[in-house]
Coordinates of C-alpha atoms and ligand atoms in Angstrom, one line a residue:
X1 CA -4.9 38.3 14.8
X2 CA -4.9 35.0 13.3
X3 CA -5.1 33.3 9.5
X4 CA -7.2 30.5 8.8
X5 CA -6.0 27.0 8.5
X6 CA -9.2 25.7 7.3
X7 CA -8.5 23.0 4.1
X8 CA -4.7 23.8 4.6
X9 CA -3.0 20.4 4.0
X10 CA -0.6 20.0 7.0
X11 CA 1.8 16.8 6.7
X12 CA 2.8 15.7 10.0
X13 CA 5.9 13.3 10.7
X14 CA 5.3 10.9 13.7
X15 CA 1.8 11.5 13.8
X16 CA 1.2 8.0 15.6
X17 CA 1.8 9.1 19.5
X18 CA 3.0 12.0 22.0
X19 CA 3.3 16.0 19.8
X20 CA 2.8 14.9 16.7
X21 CA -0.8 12.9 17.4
X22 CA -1.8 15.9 19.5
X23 CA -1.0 18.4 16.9
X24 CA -3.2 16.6 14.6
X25 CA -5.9 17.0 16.8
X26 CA -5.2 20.6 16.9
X27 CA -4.6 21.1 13.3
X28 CA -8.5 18.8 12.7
X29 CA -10.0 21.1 14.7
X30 CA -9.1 24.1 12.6
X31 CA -10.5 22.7 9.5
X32 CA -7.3 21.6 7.7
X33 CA -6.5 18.2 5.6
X34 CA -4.2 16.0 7.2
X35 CA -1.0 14.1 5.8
X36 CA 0.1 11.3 8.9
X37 CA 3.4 9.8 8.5
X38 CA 4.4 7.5 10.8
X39 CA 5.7 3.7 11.1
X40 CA 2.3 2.3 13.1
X41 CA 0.4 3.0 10.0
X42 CA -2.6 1.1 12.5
X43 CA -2.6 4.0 15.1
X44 CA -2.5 6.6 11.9
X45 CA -5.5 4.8 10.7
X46 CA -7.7 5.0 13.9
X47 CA -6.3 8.6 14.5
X48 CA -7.7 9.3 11.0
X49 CA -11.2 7.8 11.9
X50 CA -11.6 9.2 15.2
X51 CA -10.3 13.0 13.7
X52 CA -13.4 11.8 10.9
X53 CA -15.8 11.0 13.0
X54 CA -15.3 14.4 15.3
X55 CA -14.3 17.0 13.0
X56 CA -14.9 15.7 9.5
X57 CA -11.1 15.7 8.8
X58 CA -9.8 14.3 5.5
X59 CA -6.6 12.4 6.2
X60 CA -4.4 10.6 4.1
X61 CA -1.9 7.8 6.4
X62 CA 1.0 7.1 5.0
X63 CA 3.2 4.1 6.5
X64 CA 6.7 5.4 6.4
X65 CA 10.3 5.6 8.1
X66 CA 11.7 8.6 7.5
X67 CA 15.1 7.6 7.8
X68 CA 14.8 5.3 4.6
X69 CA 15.9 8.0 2.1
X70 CA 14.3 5.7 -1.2
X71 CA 11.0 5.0 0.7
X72 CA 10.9 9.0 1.6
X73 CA 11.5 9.9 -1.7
X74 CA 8.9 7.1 -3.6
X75 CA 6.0 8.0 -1.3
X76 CA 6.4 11.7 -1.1
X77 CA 6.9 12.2 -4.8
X78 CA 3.7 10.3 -5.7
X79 CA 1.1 12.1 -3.6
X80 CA -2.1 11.7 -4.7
X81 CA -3.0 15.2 -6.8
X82 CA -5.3 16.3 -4.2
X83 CA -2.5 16.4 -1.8
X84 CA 0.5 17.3 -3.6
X85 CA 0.6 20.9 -2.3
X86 CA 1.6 20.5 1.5
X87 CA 0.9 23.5 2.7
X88 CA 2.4 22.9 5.9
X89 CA 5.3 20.2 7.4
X90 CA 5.7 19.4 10.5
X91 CA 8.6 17.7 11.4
X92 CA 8.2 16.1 14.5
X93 CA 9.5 12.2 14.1
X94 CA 12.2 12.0 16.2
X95 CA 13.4 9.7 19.0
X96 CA 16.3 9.4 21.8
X97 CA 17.4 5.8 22.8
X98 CA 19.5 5.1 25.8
X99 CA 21.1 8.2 28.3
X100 CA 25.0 6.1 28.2
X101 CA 28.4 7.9 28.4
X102 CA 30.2 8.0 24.5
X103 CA 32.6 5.9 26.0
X104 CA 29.7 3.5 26.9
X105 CA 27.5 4.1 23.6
X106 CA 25.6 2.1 21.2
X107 CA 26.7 2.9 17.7
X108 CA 23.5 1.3 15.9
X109 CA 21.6 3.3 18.4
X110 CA 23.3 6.5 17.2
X111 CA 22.9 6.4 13.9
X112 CA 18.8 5.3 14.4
X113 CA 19.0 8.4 16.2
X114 CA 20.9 10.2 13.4
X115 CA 19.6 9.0 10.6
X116 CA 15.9 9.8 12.2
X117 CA 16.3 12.9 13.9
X118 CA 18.4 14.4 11.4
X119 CA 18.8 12.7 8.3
X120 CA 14.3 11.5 8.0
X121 CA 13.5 15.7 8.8
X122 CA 16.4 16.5 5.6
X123 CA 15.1 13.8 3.2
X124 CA 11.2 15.0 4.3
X125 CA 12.0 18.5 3.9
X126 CA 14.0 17.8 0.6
X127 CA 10.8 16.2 -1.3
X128 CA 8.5 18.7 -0.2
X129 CA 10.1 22.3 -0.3
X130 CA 10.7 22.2 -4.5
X131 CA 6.8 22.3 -4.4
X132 CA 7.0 25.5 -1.5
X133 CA 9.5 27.1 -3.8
X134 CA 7.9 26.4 -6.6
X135 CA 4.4 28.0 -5.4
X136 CA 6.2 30.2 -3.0
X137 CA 4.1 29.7 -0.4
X138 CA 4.5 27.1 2.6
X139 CA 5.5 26.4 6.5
X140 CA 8.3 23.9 8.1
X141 CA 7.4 23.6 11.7
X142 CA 10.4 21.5 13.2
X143 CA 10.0 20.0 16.6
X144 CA 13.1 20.6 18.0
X145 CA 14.7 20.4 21.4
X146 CA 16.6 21.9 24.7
X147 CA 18.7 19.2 23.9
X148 CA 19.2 21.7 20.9
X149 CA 20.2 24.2 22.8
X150 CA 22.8 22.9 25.6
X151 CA 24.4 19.6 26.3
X152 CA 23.8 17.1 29.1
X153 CA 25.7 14.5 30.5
X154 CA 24.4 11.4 28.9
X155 CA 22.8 13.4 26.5
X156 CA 25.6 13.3 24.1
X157 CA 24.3 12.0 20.3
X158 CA 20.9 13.0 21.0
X159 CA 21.6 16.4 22.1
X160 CA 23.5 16.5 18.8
X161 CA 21.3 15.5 16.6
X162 CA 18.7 18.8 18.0
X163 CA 21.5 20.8 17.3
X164 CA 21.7 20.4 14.1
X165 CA 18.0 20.6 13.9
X166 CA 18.6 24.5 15.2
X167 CA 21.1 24.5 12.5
X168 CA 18.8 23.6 9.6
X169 CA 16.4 25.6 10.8
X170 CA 18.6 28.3 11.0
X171 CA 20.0 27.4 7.4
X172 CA 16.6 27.1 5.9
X173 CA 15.5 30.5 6.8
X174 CA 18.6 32.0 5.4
X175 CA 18.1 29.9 2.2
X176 CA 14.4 30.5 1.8
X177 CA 15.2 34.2 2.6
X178 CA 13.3 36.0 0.1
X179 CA 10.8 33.5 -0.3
X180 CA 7.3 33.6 1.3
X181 CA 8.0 30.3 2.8
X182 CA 8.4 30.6 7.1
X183 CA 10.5 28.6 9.1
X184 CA 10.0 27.5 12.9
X185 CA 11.6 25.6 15.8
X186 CA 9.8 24.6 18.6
X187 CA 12.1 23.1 21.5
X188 CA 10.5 21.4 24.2
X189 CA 11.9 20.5 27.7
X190 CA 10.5 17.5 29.2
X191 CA 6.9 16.5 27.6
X192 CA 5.3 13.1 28.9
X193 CA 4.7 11.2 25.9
X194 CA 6.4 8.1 24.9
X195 CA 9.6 9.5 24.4
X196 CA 11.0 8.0 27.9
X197 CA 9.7 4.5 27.4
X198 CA 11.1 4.7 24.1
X199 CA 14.2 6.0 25.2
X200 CA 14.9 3.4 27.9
X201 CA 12.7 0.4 26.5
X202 CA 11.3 0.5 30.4
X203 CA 8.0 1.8 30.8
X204 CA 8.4 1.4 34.8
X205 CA 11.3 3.8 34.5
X206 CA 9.6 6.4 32.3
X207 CA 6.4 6.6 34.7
X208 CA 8.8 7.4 37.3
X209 CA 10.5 9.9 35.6
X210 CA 7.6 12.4 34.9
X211 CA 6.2 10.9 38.7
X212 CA 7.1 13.7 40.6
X213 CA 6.8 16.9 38.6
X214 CA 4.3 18.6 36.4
X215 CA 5.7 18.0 32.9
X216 CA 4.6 19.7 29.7
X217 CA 2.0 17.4 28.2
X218 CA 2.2 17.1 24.2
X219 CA -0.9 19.1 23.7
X220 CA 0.8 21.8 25.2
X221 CA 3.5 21.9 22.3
X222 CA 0.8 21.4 19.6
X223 CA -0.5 24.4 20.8
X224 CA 2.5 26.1 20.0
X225 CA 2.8 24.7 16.8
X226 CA -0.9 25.8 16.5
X227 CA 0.4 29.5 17.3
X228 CA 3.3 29.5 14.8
X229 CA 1.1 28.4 12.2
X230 CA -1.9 30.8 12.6
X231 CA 0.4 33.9 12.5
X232 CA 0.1 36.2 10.1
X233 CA 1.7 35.7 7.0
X234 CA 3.9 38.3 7.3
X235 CA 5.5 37.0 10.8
X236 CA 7.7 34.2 11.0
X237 CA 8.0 32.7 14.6
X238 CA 11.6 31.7 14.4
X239 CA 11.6 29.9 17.7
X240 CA 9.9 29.0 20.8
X241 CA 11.3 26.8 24.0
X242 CA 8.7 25.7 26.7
X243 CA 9.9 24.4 29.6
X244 CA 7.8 22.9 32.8
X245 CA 7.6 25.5 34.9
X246 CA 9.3 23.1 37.0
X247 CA 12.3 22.7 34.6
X248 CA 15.4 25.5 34.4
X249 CA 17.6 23.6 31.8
X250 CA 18.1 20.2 30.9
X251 CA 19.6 18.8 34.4
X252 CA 17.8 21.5 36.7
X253 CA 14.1 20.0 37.5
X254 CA 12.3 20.8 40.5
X255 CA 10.9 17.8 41.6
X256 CA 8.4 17.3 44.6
X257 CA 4.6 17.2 44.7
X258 CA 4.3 21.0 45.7
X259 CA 4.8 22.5 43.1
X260 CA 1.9 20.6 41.4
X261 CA -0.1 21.4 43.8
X262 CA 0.4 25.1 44.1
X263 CA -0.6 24.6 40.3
X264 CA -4.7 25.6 40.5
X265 CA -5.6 23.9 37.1
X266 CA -2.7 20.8 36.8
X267 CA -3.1 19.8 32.9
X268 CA -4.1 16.8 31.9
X269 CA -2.5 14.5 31.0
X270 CA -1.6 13.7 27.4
X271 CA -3.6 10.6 26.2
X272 CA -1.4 7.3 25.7
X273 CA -2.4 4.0 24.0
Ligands
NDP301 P1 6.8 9.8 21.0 O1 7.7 8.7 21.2 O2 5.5 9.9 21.7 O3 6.5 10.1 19.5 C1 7.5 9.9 18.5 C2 6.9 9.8 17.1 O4 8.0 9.7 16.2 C3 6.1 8.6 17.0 O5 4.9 8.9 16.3 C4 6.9 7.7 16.1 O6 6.0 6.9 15.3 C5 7.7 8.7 15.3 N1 8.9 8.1 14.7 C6 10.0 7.7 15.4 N2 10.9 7.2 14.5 C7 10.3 7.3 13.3 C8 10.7 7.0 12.0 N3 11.9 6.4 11.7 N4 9.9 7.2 10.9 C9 8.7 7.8 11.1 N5 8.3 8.1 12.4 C10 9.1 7.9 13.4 O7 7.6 11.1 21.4 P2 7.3 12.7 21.4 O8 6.0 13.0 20.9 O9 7.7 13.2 22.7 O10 8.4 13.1 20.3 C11 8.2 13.9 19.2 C12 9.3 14.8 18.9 O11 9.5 15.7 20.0 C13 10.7 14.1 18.7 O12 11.4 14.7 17.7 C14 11.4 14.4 20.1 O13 12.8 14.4 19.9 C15 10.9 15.8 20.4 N6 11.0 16.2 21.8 C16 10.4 15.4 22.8 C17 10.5 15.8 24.1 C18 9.9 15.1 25.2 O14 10.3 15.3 26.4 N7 8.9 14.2 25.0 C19 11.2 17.1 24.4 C20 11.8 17.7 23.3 C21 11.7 17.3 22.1 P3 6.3 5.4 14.9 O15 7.0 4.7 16.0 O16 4.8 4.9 14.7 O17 7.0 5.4 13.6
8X3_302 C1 13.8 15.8 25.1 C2 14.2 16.6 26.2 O1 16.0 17.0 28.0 O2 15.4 14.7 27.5 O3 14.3 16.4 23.9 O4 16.7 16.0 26.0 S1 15.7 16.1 27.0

């Protein structure tokens, strides 16, 4: 049992690589309008095309950083009429940069990190849930993290910063509570996008990384945002975590070629540009 997503407009946040691109390939081929925020306003605009040219999509790209609260604000509040009414968010922006001890850390990279991961997904939320309110009716899909949900060494601001995503997600449902508006967190163990390469500036480094284990790929999280969404309206998915099946927590992956192999249909692998 399913509901529709077709001409649902669905604004996704760091629609430009990794989850968020894939889940706007997901979210095209149901039929619904999409909203792509991200900095690389040139890879939103050739997403847009190619999601045109395959599945008729309407897109509007939007060039933004969600951590600059006045830009947030300016571009969100002035939404063309035709896509005012977001139907769905997806907050999926998000980065880590660095694995150091706190004793080691980079305090600009924490705050990029804070100011993204948590501050960008409370100033996007802000602008667009007086319009769900308003029309009671609407979806936050927030990427979140196992970093969310435990610690790791090295892990320290990052791993914060998805906590308090479980927190707001948390909070929001209590606050919405009443309202027809559903919340959901989706926490991901390790995905191979270009979160890795991001986080260590060494792409060398990230290859290596996902070399020796099947990792989630990021169409395997936009199908899960793809399942919370197409619920029924009266069923909220609160949360879902999807780990490799070679991942246990956060520090526990079993890494060796085996495993893949035992695997009859390995996925493939997300697309990277
Ligand atoms: P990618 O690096 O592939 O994608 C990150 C996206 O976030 C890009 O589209 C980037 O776009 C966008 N972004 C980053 N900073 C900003 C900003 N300030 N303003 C607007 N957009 C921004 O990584 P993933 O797809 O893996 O990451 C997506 C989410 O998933 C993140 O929240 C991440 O924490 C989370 N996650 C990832 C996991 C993984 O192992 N990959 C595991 C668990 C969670 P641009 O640079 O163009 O602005
Ligand atoms: C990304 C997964 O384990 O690197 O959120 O924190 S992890």
């Amino acid at each position: 049992m399913s509901i529709s997503l077709l001409n649902k407009v669905v604004l996704i946040t760091g629609a430009s690589s990794g989850i968020g691109r894939a889940s706007a390939v997901e979210f095209a081929k149901q039929g619904a309008k999409l909203i792509l925020v991200a900095r690389r306003k040139n890879r939103l605009d050739g997403l847009a095309k190619e999601l045109k040219s395959q599945y008729e999509t309407e897109s509007l790209t939007i060039q933004l950083d969600v951590s600059d609260k006045d830009a947030v604000e300016s571009q969100l509040n002035n939404l063309p009429v035709e896509w005012k009414d977001v139907d769905i968010l997806v907050n999926n922006a998000g980065l880590a940069l660095t694995t150091d001890k706190i004793q080691e850390g980079n305090i600009d990279n924490w705050d990029i990190m804070i100011d993204t991961n948590i501050k960008g997904l409370l100033y996007v939320t802000r602008q667009l849930i007086t319009g769900m309110v308003n029309r009671n009716s609407g979806h936050i899909i927030n990427i979140g993290s196992i970093a969310g949900q435990e610690a790791y060494p090295c892990g320290n601001v990052y791993a914060a910063t998805k906590h308090a995503v479980r927190a707001i997600n948390q909070s929001l449902r209590m606050d919405l509570l009443g309202s027809a508006i559903r919340i959901s967190e989706i926490a991901p163990g390790a995905v191979e996008t270009e979160f890795s390469e991001v986080r260590w500036n060494d792409k060398d480094k990230a290859d290596a990384f996902y070399s020796d284990f099947s990792p989630l790929v990021a169409e395997d999280i936009a199908d899960a945002v793809i399942y919370c969404a197409t619920r029924p309206l009266h069923v909220d998915v609160a949360q879902i975590t999807l780990y490799p099946t070679a991942q246990a927590s956060a520090t526990q992956l079993h890494r060796g070629k085996s495993l893949i192999q035992n695997i009859a249909n390995p996925p493939t692998l997300a697309r990277k540009e």
